[in-house]
Amino acid sequence: MRKFTEISPEKIKDNLFKLIDKDWMLVTAGTKQQCNMMTASWGGVGILWNLPVAFVFIRPQRYTDTFIQRHDLFSLCFFNET
């Protein structure tokens, strides 16, 4: 299984507008035992009260929303074309 590395927001060198809008992202929430992931092309990143933030919009009908509501953390993953 491939191991993923957490990177701090200020180290993202790519254009986040392109990553989110054109390349899309994976939104994942849950535990190692049970999780769910979905593709998304809506959301954003920024600074709120001097803290880096990320936000996504997920319809309540989506299965992933259950995991987002149940857990404190979620991840946003971006991949290159390969």
PDB file of C-alpha atoms in Angstrom:
ATOM      1  CA  MET A   1       0.000   0.000   0.000  1.00  0.00           C
ATOM      2  CA  ARG A   2       1.304   3.436  -0.889  1.00  0.00           C
ATOM      3  CA  LYS A   3       2.106   5.722   2.037  1.00  0.00           C
ATOM      4  CA  PHE A   4       1.000   9.334   1.798  1.00  0.00           C
ATOM      5  CA  THR A   5       2.877  12.286   3.184  1.00  0.00           C
ATOM      6  CA  GLU A   6       1.237  15.227   4.891  1.00  0.00           C
ATOM      7  CA  ILE A   7       2.441  18.551   3.574  1.00  0.00           C
ATOM      8  CA  SER A   8       1.881  21.964   5.048  1.00  0.00           C
ATOM      9  CA  PRO A   9      -0.292  24.354   3.002  1.00  0.00           C
ATOM     10  CA  GLU A  10       2.507  26.852   2.434  1.00  0.00           C
ATOM     11  CA  LYS A  11       4.552  24.159   0.653  1.00  0.00           C
ATOM     12  CA  ILE A  12       1.938  23.579  -2.072  1.00  0.00           C
ATOM     13  CA  LYS A  13       3.575  24.911  -5.224  1.00  0.00           C
ATOM     14  CA  ASP A  14       0.755  24.151  -7.654  1.00  0.00           C
ATOM     15  CA  ASN A  15      -2.067  26.489  -8.609  1.00  0.00           C
ATOM     16  CA  LEU A  16      -4.832  25.567  -6.141  1.00  0.00           C
ATOM     17  CA  PHE A  17      -7.508  27.040  -8.402  1.00  0.00           C
ATOM     18  CA  LYS A  18      -6.484  24.606 -11.131  1.00  0.00           C
ATOM     19  CA  LEU A  19      -6.075  21.681  -8.723  1.00  0.00           C
ATOM     20  CA  ILE A  20      -9.565  22.065  -7.284  1.00  0.00           C
ATOM     21  CA  ASP A  21     -11.467  23.180 -10.401  1.00  0.00           C
ATOM     22  CA  LYS A  22      -9.795  21.395 -13.302  1.00  0.00           C
ATOM     23  CA  ASP A  23      -7.832  18.494 -11.807  1.00  0.00           C
ATOM     24  CA  TRP A  24     -10.320  17.722  -9.018  1.00  0.00           C
ATOM     25  CA  MET A  25      -9.442  16.264  -5.650  1.00  0.00           C
ATOM     26  CA  LEU A  26     -10.318  13.308  -3.468  1.00  0.00           C
ATOM     27  CA  VAL A  27     -12.106  14.013  -0.189  1.00  0.00           C
ATOM     28  CA  THR A  28     -11.639  11.230   2.360  1.00  0.00           C
ATOM     29  CA  ALA A  29     -12.944  10.780   5.896  1.00  0.00           C
ATOM     30  CA  GLY A  30     -13.181   7.898   8.321  1.00  0.00           C
ATOM     31  CA  THR A  31     -10.819   5.426   9.942  1.00  0.00           C
ATOM     32  CA  LYS A  32      -8.471   2.722   8.676  1.00  0.00           C
ATOM     33  CA  GLN A  33     -11.250   0.214   9.327  1.00  0.00           C
ATOM     34  CA  GLN A  34     -14.046   2.143   7.600  1.00  0.00           C
ATOM     35  CA  CYS A  35     -13.732   5.178   5.372  1.00  0.00           C
ATOM     36  CA  ASN A  36     -15.197   6.720   2.281  1.00  0.00           C
ATOM     37  CA  MET A  37     -13.787   8.903  -0.440  1.00  0.00           C
ATOM     38  CA  MET A  38     -15.275  10.896  -3.267  1.00  0.00           C
ATOM     39  CA  THR A  39     -14.073  13.124  -6.059  1.00  0.00           C
ATOM     40  CA  ALA A  40     -14.847  16.805  -5.740  1.00  0.00           C
ATOM     41  CA  SER A  41     -14.298  19.954  -7.743  1.00  0.00           C
ATOM     42  CA  TRP A  42     -15.741  22.505  -5.353  1.00  0.00           C
ATOM     43  CA  GLY A  43     -14.232  23.968  -2.242  1.00  0.00           C
ATOM     44  CA  GLY A  44     -11.387  26.216  -1.361  1.00  0.00           C
ATOM     45  CA  VAL A  45      -8.439  27.028   0.817  1.00  0.00           C
ATOM     46  CA  GLY A  46      -7.363  30.175   2.578  1.00  0.00           C
ATOM     47  CA  ILE A  47      -6.513  31.830   5.859  1.00  0.00           C
ATOM     48  CA  LEU A  48      -9.125  32.319   8.594  1.00  0.00           C
ATOM     49  CA  TRP A  49      -8.135  34.033  11.848  1.00  0.00           C
ATOM     50  CA  ASN A  50      -4.454  33.503  10.978  1.00  0.00           C
ATOM     51  CA  LEU A  51      -4.900  29.746  10.445  1.00  0.00           C
ATOM     52  CA  PRO A  52      -4.767  27.813   7.173  1.00  0.00           C
ATOM     53  CA  VAL A  53      -8.194  26.349   6.339  1.00  0.00           C
ATOM     54  CA  ALA A  54      -9.724  24.124   3.683  1.00  0.00           C
ATOM     55  CA  PHE A  55     -13.420  23.725   2.994  1.00  0.00           C
ATOM     56  CA  VAL A  56     -15.546  21.492   0.808  1.00  0.00           C
ATOM     57  CA  PHE A  57     -19.252  21.321   0.088  1.00  0.00           C
ATOM     58  CA  ILE A  58     -20.834  17.872   0.252  1.00  0.00           C
ATOM     59  CA  ARG A  59     -24.524  17.204  -0.205  1.00  0.00           C
ATOM     60  CA  PRO A  60     -26.204  15.481   2.759  1.00  0.00           C
ATOM     61  CA  GLN A  61     -27.378  12.718   0.401  1.00  0.00           C
ATOM     62  CA  ARG A  62     -23.782  11.655  -0.299  1.00  0.00           C
ATOM     63  CA  TYR A  63     -22.463   8.669   1.633  1.00  0.00           C
ATOM     64  CA  THR A  64     -19.238  10.583   2.312  1.00  0.00           C
ATOM     65  CA  ASP A  65     -21.189  13.213   4.274  1.00  0.00           C
ATOM     66  CA  THR A  66     -21.882  10.624   6.986  1.00  0.00           C
ATOM     67  CA  PHE A  67     -18.144  10.142   7.479  1.00  0.00           C
ATOM     68  CA  ILE A  68     -17.411  13.883   7.395  1.00  0.00           C
ATOM     69  CA  GLN A  69     -20.052  14.510  10.089  1.00  0.00           C
ATOM     70  CA  ARG A  70     -18.880  11.597  12.258  1.00  0.00           C
ATOM     71  CA  HIS A  71     -15.145  12.419  12.302  1.00  0.00           C
ATOM     72  CA  ASP A  72     -13.111  15.477  13.263  1.00  0.00           C
ATOM     73  CA  LEU A  73     -10.718  15.347  10.304  1.00  0.00           C
ATOM     74  CA  PHE A  74     -10.850  14.805   6.576  1.00  0.00           C
ATOM     75  CA  SER A  75      -8.208  14.828   3.881  1.00  0.00           C
ATOM     76  CA  LEU A  76      -7.960  16.464   0.486  1.00  0.00           C
ATOM     77  CA  CYS A  77      -5.689  14.623  -1.951  1.00  0.00           C
ATOM     78  CA  PHE A  78      -4.405  15.842  -5.287  1.00  0.00           C
ATOM     79  CA  PHE A  79      -2.671  13.602  -7.814  1.00  0.00           C
ATOM     80  CA  ASN A  80      -0.683  14.269 -10.920  1.00  0.00           C
ATOM     81  CA  GLU A  81      -1.860  12.807 -14.246  1.00  0.00           C
ATOM     82  CA  THR A  82       0.097   9.588 -13.814  1.00  0.00           C
TER      83      THR A  82
END
